[in-house]
Amino acid sequence: MTPRPGREGSALALAEDLDQCRAGFGALLARADLPAAAAAELRRRYGEAHRAYHDAAHVGLLWLRHLLHGGDPGDRDLALAILFHDAIYDPMAKDNEEASAALLAQLVPGDTAWAQDAIRATADHLGHAGTDCRVHRLLDLDLTPLAESPAVFDRNTGFLRREYAAVDDARWRAGRGAVLARFLEAPRIFRTRLSTIYEARARENLTAALADLRAAA
């Protein structure tokens, strides 16, 4: 798979430069206009040692892709949802999204109800049944890494494996394989116009990764 020229290619190439993605995190923090203590807490959390994939670079990448794909840079609610959606991350926990939404409510004054609900929707991308197009955009942005170049996709898989270091290889392959298969079985992975850029590429990566997992089992 070769990135296409123009805006699409630029958006895909973003993930190759982790420093640029981290700079995107800084830009997102600035746009969110947070109290200083809240910004410091987010920097601390996204810098936690156990994070390899779900870190500041991941969050910054989503914001940069939102902008490159014509997203509203003034949408503070979406900015908050992107910024906080992985704020609390324990790979073995089942309530990360609920806890992240609660942290947003705790740290940011004012009405953050929409952003909290959007964060909760990321607990099950495929299972979300809502119709809010802005929530769909958040879900799609969060899944764009499924469609990276093969090299970046493999890099990200390695990052995820590091986050699950406490899990042995057999459990990792079983769990990872189940996740990949569920995406492949879905009629559509992406819900918005981003599907025209990312859907086919994601399915190619998922198919190849699942075949590798099954060969290693």
Coordinates of N, CA and C in Angstrom, one line a residue:
M1 N 0.8 -1.2 0.0 CA 0.0 0.0 0.0 C 0.9 1.2 0.0
T2 N 0.6 2.2 -0.9 CA 1.4 3.4 -1.0 C 0.5 4.6 -0.7
P3 N 0.9 5.5 0.2 CA 0.1 6.7 0.5 C -0.2 7.4 -0.8
R4 N -1.4 7.9 -0.9 CA -1.8 8.7 -2.0 C -1.3 10.1 -1.9
P5 N -1.2 10.8 -3.0 CA -0.7 12.2 -2.9 C -1.7 13.1 -2.3
G6 N -1.3 14.4 -2.0 CA -2.2 15.4 -1.5 C -2.5 15.2 -0.1
R7 N -3.7 15.8 0.3 CA -4.1 15.8 1.7 C -4.1 14.4 2.3
E8 N -4.7 13.5 1.6 CA -4.8 12.1 2.1 C -3.4 11.5 2.4
G9 N -2.4 11.7 1.5 CA -1.1 11.2 1.7 C -0.5 11.9 2.9
S10 N -0.7 13.2 3.1 CA -0.1 13.9 4.2 C -0.7 13.4 5.5
A11 N -2.0 13.1 5.5 CA -2.6 12.6 6.7 C -2.1 11.2 7.1
L12 N -1.9 10.4 6.1 CA -1.3 9.1 6.4 C 0.1 9.1 6.8
A13 N 0.9 10.0 6.3 CA 2.3 10.2 6.6 C 2.5 10.7 8.0
L14 N 1.6 11.4 8.6 CA 1.7 12.0 9.9 C 2.2 11.0 10.9
A15 N 1.7 9.7 10.9 CA 2.1 8.8 11.9 C 3.5 8.3 11.8
E16 N 4.2 8.6 10.7 CA 5.6 8.2 10.6 C 6.5 9.0 11.5
D17 N 6.1 10.2 11.9 CA 6.9 11.2 12.6 C 6.3 11.3 14.0
L18 N 6.8 10.6 15.0 CA 6.2 10.6 16.3 C 6.4 12.0 17.0
D19 N 7.5 12.7 16.7 CA 7.8 14.0 17.2 C 6.7 15.0 16.7
Q20 N 6.3 14.9 15.4 CA 5.3 15.7 14.9 C 4.0 15.4 15.6
C21 N 3.7 14.2 15.8 CA 2.5 13.8 16.5 C 2.4 14.4 18.0
R22 N 3.6 14.3 18.6 CA 3.7 14.9 20.0 C 3.5 16.4 20.0
A23 N 4.0 17.0 18.9 CA 3.7 18.5 18.7 C 2.2 18.7 18.5
G24 N 1.5 17.8 17.9 CA 0.1 17.9 17.7 C -0.6 17.8 19.0
F25 N -0.1 17.0 20.0 CA -0.7 17.0 21.3 C -0.5 18.3 22.0
G26 N 0.6 19.0 21.8 CA 0.8 20.3 22.4 C -0.2 21.3 21.8
A27 N -0.4 21.2 20.5 CA -1.4 22.1 19.8 C -2.8 21.9 20.3
L28 N -3.1 20.6 20.6 CA -4.4 20.3 21.1 C -4.6 20.8 22.5
L29 N -3.6 20.6 23.3 CA -3.7 21.2 24.7 C -4.0 22.7 24.6
A30 N -3.3 23.4 23.7 CA -3.5 24.8 23.6 C -4.9 25.1 23.2
R31 N -5.4 24.4 22.2 CA -6.8 24.6 21.7 C -7.8 24.3 22.8
A32 N -7.6 23.4 23.6 CA -8.6 23.0 24.6 C -8.7 24.0 25.7
D33 N -7.7 24.9 25.8 CA -7.8 26.0 26.8 C -8.1 25.6 28.2
L34 N -7.2 24.7 28.7 CA -7.5 24.1 30.0 C -6.9 24.9 31.1
P35 N -7.4 24.7 32.3 CA -6.7 25.3 33.5 C -5.3 24.6 33.5
A36 N -4.3 25.4 34.0 CA -2.9 24.9 34.0 C -2.7 23.6 34.7
A37 N -3.5 23.4 35.8 CA -3.3 22.2 36.6 C -3.9 21.0 35.7
A38 N -4.9 21.2 35.0 CA -5.5 20.1 34.1 C -4.5 19.8 33.0
A39 N -3.9 20.8 32.4 CA -2.9 20.5 31.3 C -1.7 19.8 31.9
A40 N -1.3 20.1 33.0 CA -0.1 19.4 33.6 C -0.5 18.0 33.9
E41 N -1.7 17.8 34.4 CA -2.1 16.4 34.8 C -2.2 15.5 33.5
L42 N -2.7 16.1 32.4 CA -2.7 15.3 31.2 C -1.4 15.0 30.6
R43 N -0.5 16.0 30.7 CA 0.9 15.7 30.3 C 1.5 14.6 31.1
R44 N 1.3 14.6 32.4 CA 1.8 13.5 33.3 C 1.2 12.2 32.9
R45 N -0.1 12.2 32.7 CA -0.8 10.9 32.4 C -0.3 10.3 31.1
Y46 N -0.3 11.1 30.1 CA 0.1 10.6 28.8 C 1.6 10.3 28.7
G47 N 2.3 10.7 29.7 CA 3.8 10.3 29.7 C 4.1 9.1 30.6
E48 N 3.0 8.4 31.1 CA 3.2 7.3 32.0 C 4.1 6.2 31.4
A49 N 4.9 5.6 32.2 CA 5.9 4.6 31.6 C 5.2 3.4 30.9
H50 N 4.0 3.0 31.4 CA 3.4 1.8 30.8 C 2.8 2.1 29.4
R51 N 2.7 3.3 29.0 CA 2.1 3.6 27.7 C 3.2 3.5 26.6
A52 N 2.9 2.8 25.5 CA 3.7 2.8 24.4 C 2.9 3.2 23.1
Y53 N 1.7 2.8 23.0 CA 0.8 3.3 21.9 C -0.2 4.4 22.4
H54 N -0.8 4.2 23.5 CA -1.8 5.1 24.0 C -1.2 6.3 24.7
D55 N -0.4 7.0 24.0 CA 0.4 8.1 24.6 C 0.0 9.4 23.9
A56 N 0.9 10.5 24.2 CA 0.6 11.8 23.7 C 0.7 11.8 22.2
A57 N 1.6 11.0 21.6 CA 1.7 11.0 20.1 C 0.4 10.5 19.5
H58 N -0.2 9.5 20.1 CA -1.5 9.0 19.5 C -2.6 10.1 19.5
V59 N -2.7 10.7 20.7 CA -3.7 11.8 20.8 C -3.4 12.9 19.8
G60 N -2.1 13.3 19.7 CA -1.8 14.4 18.8 C -2.1 14.0 17.4
L61 N -1.8 12.8 17.0 CA -2.1 12.3 15.7 C -3.6 12.5 15.3
L62 N -4.4 12.1 16.2 CA -5.9 12.2 15.9 C -6.3 13.7 15.7
W63 N -5.7 14.6 16.5 CA -6.1 16.0 16.3 C -5.5 16.5 14.9
L64 N -4.3 16.2 14.6 CA -3.7 16.6 13.3 C -4.5 16.1 12.2
R65 N -5.0 14.8 12.3 CA -5.8 14.2 11.2 C -7.2 14.9 11.1
H66 N -7.7 15.2 12.3 CA -9.0 16.0 12.3 C -8.8 17.2 11.4
L67 N -7.8 18.0 11.7 CA -7.6 19.2 11.0 C -7.3 19.0 9.5
L68 N -6.4 18.1 9.2 CA -6.1 17.8 7.8 C -7.3 17.3 6.9
H69 N -8.2 16.7 7.6 CA -9.4 16.2 6.9 C -10.6 17.2 7.0
G70 N -10.2 18.4 7.2 CA -11.2 19.5 7.1 C -12.0 19.7 8.3
G71 N -11.6 19.1 9.5 CA -12.4 19.3 10.7 C -12.3 20.7 11.2
D72 N -13.3 21.1 12.0 CA -13.4 22.4 12.6 C -12.4 22.6 13.7
P73 N -11.4 23.5 13.5 CA -10.4 23.7 14.5 C -11.0 24.4 15.8
G74 N -12.2 24.9 15.6 CA -12.8 25.6 16.8 C -13.7 24.8 17.6
D75 N -13.8 23.5 17.2 CA -14.8 22.6 17.9 C -14.1 22.1 19.2
R76 N -14.3 22.9 20.3 CA -13.7 22.6 21.6 C -14.2 21.3 22.2
D77 N -15.5 21.0 22.0 CA -16.0 19.8 22.6 C -15.3 18.6 22.0
L78 N -15.1 18.6 20.7 CA -14.4 17.5 20.1 C -12.9 17.5 20.5
A79 N -12.3 18.6 20.6 CA -11.0 18.7 21.1 C -10.8 18.1 22.5
L80 N -11.8 18.4 23.4 CA -11.7 17.8 24.7 C -11.9 16.3 24.6
A81 N -12.8 15.8 23.8 CA -13.1 14.4 23.7 C -11.8 13.7 23.2
I82 N -11.1 14.2 22.2 CA -9.9 13.6 21.7 C -8.9 13.6 22.8
L83 N -8.7 14.8 23.4 CA -7.7 15.0 24.4 C -7.8 14.0 25.6
F84 N -9.0 13.8 26.1 CA -9.3 13.0 27.3 C -9.6 11.5 27.0
H85 N -9.8 11.1 25.8 CA -10.4 9.8 25.5 C -9.5 8.7 26.0
D86 N -8.2 8.9 26.1 CA -7.3 7.8 26.7 C -6.6 8.4 27.9
A87 N -7.2 9.4 28.6 CA -6.5 10.0 29.7 C -6.2 9.0 30.8
I88 N -7.1 8.1 31.1 CA -6.8 7.0 32.0 C -6.7 5.7 31.2
Y89 N -5.6 5.1 31.3 CA -5.4 3.9 30.5 C -4.6 2.8 31.3
D90 N -5.3 1.7 31.6 CA -4.8 0.5 32.2 C -5.2 -0.6 31.2
P91 N -4.2 -1.2 30.5 CA -4.6 -2.2 29.5 C -5.4 -3.4 30.0
M92 N -5.4 -3.6 31.3 CA -6.1 -4.8 31.9 C -7.4 -4.3 32.5
A93 N -7.8 -3.0 32.5 CA -9.0 -2.6 33.0 C -10.1 -2.5 32.0
K94 N -11.4 -2.5 32.5 CA -12.5 -2.5 31.6 C -13.3 -1.2 31.7
D95 N -12.8 -0.3 32.5 CA -13.5 1.0 32.7 C -12.7 2.2 32.4
N96 N -11.7 2.1 31.5 CA -10.9 3.2 31.2 C -11.7 4.4 30.6
E97 N -12.6 4.1 29.7 CA -13.4 5.2 29.1 C -14.3 5.9 30.1
E98 N -14.9 5.2 31.0 CA -15.8 5.8 32.0 C -14.9 6.6 32.9
A99 N -13.7 6.1 33.3 CA -12.8 6.8 34.2 C -12.3 8.1 33.5
S100 N -12.0 8.0 32.2 CA -11.5 9.1 31.5 C -12.5 10.2 31.4
A101 N -13.8 9.9 31.2 CA -14.9 10.8 31.1 C -15.0 11.5 32.5
A102 N -14.9 10.7 33.5 CA -15.0 11.3 34.9 C -13.9 12.2 35.2
L103 N -12.7 11.9 34.7 CA -11.6 12.8 34.9 C -11.8 14.1 34.2
L104 N -12.3 14.1 33.0 CA -12.7 15.3 32.3 C -13.6 16.2 33.1
A105 N -14.7 15.6 33.6 CA -15.6 16.3 34.4 C -15.0 16.9 35.7
Q106 N -14.0 16.2 36.2 CA -13.3 16.7 37.4 C -12.3 17.8 37.1
L107 N -11.7 17.8 36.0 CA -10.6 18.7 35.7 C -11.0 20.0 35.0
V108 N -12.1 19.9 34.2 CA -12.4 21.0 33.3 C -13.8 21.6 33.7
P109 N -13.8 22.9 34.1 CA -15.0 23.5 34.5 C -16.0 23.7 33.3
G110 N -17.2 23.9 33.6 CA -18.2 24.1 32.5 C -18.9 22.9 32.1
D111 N -19.7 23.0 31.0 CA -20.5 21.9 30.5 C -19.6 21.0 29.6
T112 N -19.3 19.8 30.0 CA -18.5 18.9 29.2 C -19.3 17.6 28.9
A113 N -20.6 17.7 29.0 CA -21.4 16.5 28.9 C -21.2 15.8 27.6
W114 N -21.2 16.6 26.5 CA -21.1 16.0 25.2 C -19.8 15.3 25.0
A115 N -18.7 15.9 25.4 CA -17.4 15.3 25.3 C -17.3 14.0 26.2
Q116 N -17.9 14.0 27.4 CA -17.9 12.8 28.2 C -18.6 11.7 27.5
D117 N -19.8 12.0 26.9 CA -20.5 10.9 26.2 C -19.7 10.4 25.0
A118 N -19.1 11.3 24.3 CA -18.3 10.9 23.2 C -17.1 9.9 23.6
I119 N -16.5 10.3 24.7 CA -15.4 9.4 25.3 C -16.0 8.0 25.6
R120 N -17.1 8.0 26.2 CA -17.7 6.7 26.6 C -18.0 5.8 25.3
A121 N -18.3 6.5 24.2 CA -18.6 5.8 23.0 C -17.4 5.0 22.5
T122 N -16.2 5.5 22.8 CA -15.0 4.8 22.4 C -14.7 3.5 23.1
A123 N -15.5 3.2 24.1 CA -15.4 1.9 24.8 C -15.7 0.7 23.8
D124 N -16.5 0.9 22.8 CA -16.9 -0.1 21.8 C -17.2 0.5 20.5
H125 N -16.2 0.8 19.7 CA -16.3 1.5 18.5 C -17.4 0.9 17.6
L126 N -17.3 -0.5 17.4 CA -18.3 -1.1 16.5 C -19.7 -1.2 17.1
G127 N -19.8 -1.3 18.4 CA -21.1 -1.5 19.1 C -21.8 -0.2 19.3
H128 N -21.2 0.9 19.1 CA -21.9 2.2 19.4 C -23.1 2.4 18.4
A129 N -24.2 2.7 19.0 CA -25.5 2.7 18.2 C -26.0 4.1 18.0
G130 N -25.3 5.1 18.5 CA -25.7 6.5 18.4 C -25.6 7.0 17.0
T131 N -26.3 8.2 16.7 CA -26.3 8.8 15.4 C -25.6 10.1 15.3
D132 N -25.0 10.6 16.4 CA -24.4 11.9 16.4 C -23.1 11.8 15.4
C133 N -23.1 12.7 14.4 CA -22.1 12.6 13.4 C -20.7 13.1 14.0
R134 N -20.7 13.9 15.0 CA -19.4 14.3 15.6 C -18.9 13.2 16.5
V135 N -19.7 12.4 17.1 CA -19.2 11.2 17.8 C -18.7 10.2 16.8
H136 N -19.3 10.1 15.7 CA -18.8 9.2 14.7 C -17.5 9.6 14.2
R137 N -17.3 10.9 14.1 CA -16.0 11.4 13.6 C -14.9 11.1 14.7
L138 N -15.2 11.2 15.9 CA -14.2 10.8 17.0 C -13.9 9.3 16.8
L139 N -14.9 8.5 16.7 CA -14.7 7.1 16.6 C -13.8 6.7 15.4
D140 N -14.1 7.4 14.2 CA -13.3 7.1 13.0 C -11.9 7.6 13.2
L141 N -11.7 8.8 13.7 CA -10.3 9.3 13.9 C -9.5 8.3 14.8
D142 N -10.2 7.8 15.8 CA -9.5 6.9 16.7 C -9.1 5.6 16.0
L143 N -9.8 5.2 15.0 CA -9.5 4.0 14.2 C -8.6 4.2 13.0
T144 N -8.3 5.4 12.7 CA -7.4 5.6 11.5 C -6.1 4.9 11.6
P145 N -5.5 4.6 12.8 CA -4.2 3.9 12.8 C -4.4 2.5 12.3
L146 N -5.6 1.9 12.2 CA -5.7 0.6 11.5 C -5.3 0.6 10.1
A147 N -5.2 1.8 9.5 CA -5.0 1.9 8.0 C -3.6 2.5 7.7
E148 N -2.7 2.5 8.7 CA -1.3 3.0 8.5 C -0.6 2.2 7.4
S149 N 0.5 2.7 7.0 CA 1.4 1.9 6.1 C 1.8 0.6 6.9
P150 N 2.1 -0.5 6.2 CA 2.4 -1.7 6.8 C 3.5 -1.6 7.9
A151 N 4.5 -0.7 7.6 CA 5.6 -0.5 8.6 C 5.1 0.1 9.8
V152 N 4.3 1.2 9.7 CA 3.8 1.9 10.9 C 2.8 1.0 11.6
F153 N 2.0 0.3 10.9 CA 1.0 -0.7 11.5 C 1.8 -1.7 12.4
D154 N 2.9 -2.2 11.8 CA 3.7 -3.2 12.6 C 4.3 -2.5 13.8
R155 N 4.8 -1.3 13.6 CA 5.4 -0.6 14.8 C 4.3 -0.4 15.9
N156 N 3.1 0.0 15.5 CA 2.1 0.2 16.5 C 1.7 -1.1 17.2
T157 N 1.7 -2.2 16.4 CA 1.4 -3.5 17.0 C 2.5 -3.8 18.1
G158 N 3.7 -3.5 17.8 CA 4.8 -3.7 18.8 C 4.6 -2.9 20.0
F159 N 4.1 -1.6 19.8 CA 3.8 -0.8 20.9 C 2.7 -1.4 21.8
L160 N 1.7 -1.9 21.1 CA 0.6 -2.5 21.9 C 1.0 -3.7 22.6
R161 N 1.9 -4.5 22.0 CA 2.4 -5.7 22.7 C 3.1 -5.3 24.0
R162 N 3.9 -4.2 23.9 CA 4.6 -3.7 25.1 C 3.6 -3.3 26.2
E163 N 2.5 -2.8 25.8 CA 1.5 -2.4 26.8 C 0.9 -3.6 27.5
Y164 N 0.9 -4.7 26.8 CA 0.3 -6.0 27.3 C 1.5 -6.9 27.7
A165 N 2.5 -6.4 28.2 CA 3.7 -7.2 28.5 C 3.4 -8.2 29.6
A166 N 2.4 -8.0 30.4 CA 2.0 -8.9 31.5 C 1.3 -10.1 31.0
V167 N 0.9 -10.1 29.7 CA 0.1 -11.2 29.1 C 1.0 -12.1 28.3
D168 N 0.9 -13.4 28.5 CA 1.8 -14.3 27.7 C 1.5 -14.3 26.2
D169 N 2.3 -14.9 25.4 CA 2.2 -14.8 24.0 C 0.9 -15.5 23.5
A170 N 0.5 -16.6 24.1 CA -0.7 -17.3 23.7 C -1.9 -16.5 23.9
R171 N -2.0 -15.9 25.1 CA -3.2 -15.0 25.4 C -3.2 -13.8 24.5
W172 N -2.0 -13.2 24.3 CA -1.9 -12.0 23.4 C -2.4 -12.4 22.0
R173 N -2.0 -13.5 21.5 CA -2.4 -13.8 20.1 C -3.9 -14.1 20.1
A174 N -4.5 -14.7 21.1 CA -5.9 -15.0 21.1 C -6.7 -13.7 21.2
G175 N -6.3 -12.9 22.2 CA -7.0 -11.6 22.3 C -6.9 -10.7 21.2
R176 N -5.7 -10.5 20.6 CA -5.5 -9.7 19.5 C -6.2 -10.2 18.3
G177 N -6.2 -11.5 18.1 CA -6.9 -12.1 17.0 C -8.4 -11.9 17.0
A178 N -8.9 -12.0 18.2 CA -10.4 -11.8 18.4 C -10.8 -10.3 18.0
V179 N -10.0 -9.4 18.4 CA -10.2 -8.0 18.1 C -10.1 -7.8 16.6
L180 N -9.1 -8.2 16.0 CA -8.9 -8.0 14.5 C -10.1 -8.7 13.7
A181 N -10.4 -9.9 14.1 CA -11.5 -10.6 13.4 C -12.8 -9.9 13.5
R182 N -13.1 -9.3 14.7 CA -14.4 -8.6 14.9 C -14.4 -7.4 13.9
F183 N -13.3 -6.7 13.8 CA -13.3 -5.6 12.8 C -13.5 -6.0 11.4
L184 N -12.9 -7.1 11.1 CA -13.0 -7.6 9.7 C -14.4 -8.1 9.4
E185 N -15.1 -8.6 10.4 CA -16.5 -9.1 10.2 C -17.5 -8.0 10.1
A186 N -17.1 -6.8 10.6 CA -18.1 -5.7 10.5 C -18.4 -5.3 9.1
P187 N -19.6 -5.0 8.8 CA -19.9 -4.5 7.4 C -19.1 -3.2 7.1
R188 N -18.9 -2.3 8.1 CA -18.1 -1.1 7.9 C -17.4 -0.9 9.2
I189 N -16.1 -0.5 9.0 CA -15.3 -0.1 10.2 C -15.5 1.4 10.4
F190 N -15.5 2.2 9.4 CA -15.6 3.6 9.5 C -17.0 4.1 9.1
R191 N -17.5 5.1 9.8 CA -18.9 5.6 9.7 C -19.0 6.8 8.9
T192 N -18.0 7.6 8.7 CA -18.0 8.9 8.1 C -17.3 8.8 6.7
R193 N -17.2 10.0 6.1 CA -16.6 10.1 4.8 C -15.1 9.7 4.9
L194 N -14.5 9.6 6.1 CA -13.2 9.1 6.2 C -13.0 7.6 5.7
S195 N -14.2 7.0 5.6 CA -14.1 5.6 5.1 C -13.5 5.5 3.7
T196 N -13.7 6.5 2.9 CA -13.1 6.5 1.5 C -11.6 6.4 1.5
I197 N -11.0 6.9 2.6 CA -9.6 7.0 2.7 C -9.0 5.7 3.4
Y198 N -9.7 5.4 4.5 CA -9.2 4.4 5.5 C -9.7 3.0 5.4
E199 N -10.9 2.8 4.9 CA -11.6 1.5 5.1 C -10.8 0.4 4.4
A200 N -10.5 0.5 3.1 CA -9.8 -0.6 2.4 C -8.4 -0.8 2.9
R201 N -7.7 0.2 3.2 CA -6.4 0.1 3.8 C -6.4 -0.6 5.1
A202 N -7.4 -0.3 6.0 CA -7.5 -1.0 7.3 C -7.8 -2.5 7.1
R203 N -8.6 -2.8 6.2 CA -8.9 -4.2 6.0 C -7.7 -5.0 5.4
E204 N -6.9 -4.4 4.6 CA -5.7 -5.0 4.2 C -4.8 -5.3 5.3
N205 N -4.6 -4.3 6.2 CA -3.7 -4.5 7.4 C -4.3 -5.6 8.3
L206 N -5.6 -5.5 8.6 CA -6.2 -6.4 9.5 C -6.1 -7.9 9.0
T207 N -6.3 -8.0 7.7 CA -6.3 -9.4 7.1 C -4.9 -10.0 7.2
A208 N -3.9 -9.1 6.9 CA -2.5 -9.6 7.0 C -2.1 -9.9 8.4
A209 N -2.5 -9.1 9.3 CA -2.1 -9.3 10.7 C -2.8 -10.5 11.3
L210 N -4.0 -10.7 10.9 CA -4.7 -11.9 11.5 C -4.1 -13.2 10.9
A211 N -3.7 -13.2 9.6 CA -3.1 -14.3 9.0 C -1.7 -14.6 9.8
D212 N -1.0 -13.6 10.1 CA 0.3 -13.8 10.8 C 0.0 -14.4 12.2
L213 N -1.0 -13.9 12.9 CA -1.3 -14.4 14.2 C -1.7 -15.9 14.2
R214 N -2.5 -16.2 13.2 CA -2.9 -17.6 13.1 C -1.7 -18.5 12.7
A215 N -0.8 -18.0 11.9 CA 0.4 -18.8 11.5 C 1.3 -19.0 12.7
A216 N 1.3 -18.1 13.6 CA 2.2 -18.2 14.8 C 1.6 -19.0 15.9
A217 N 0.3 -19.3 15.8 CA -0.4 -20.0 16.9 C 0.0 -21.4 17.0

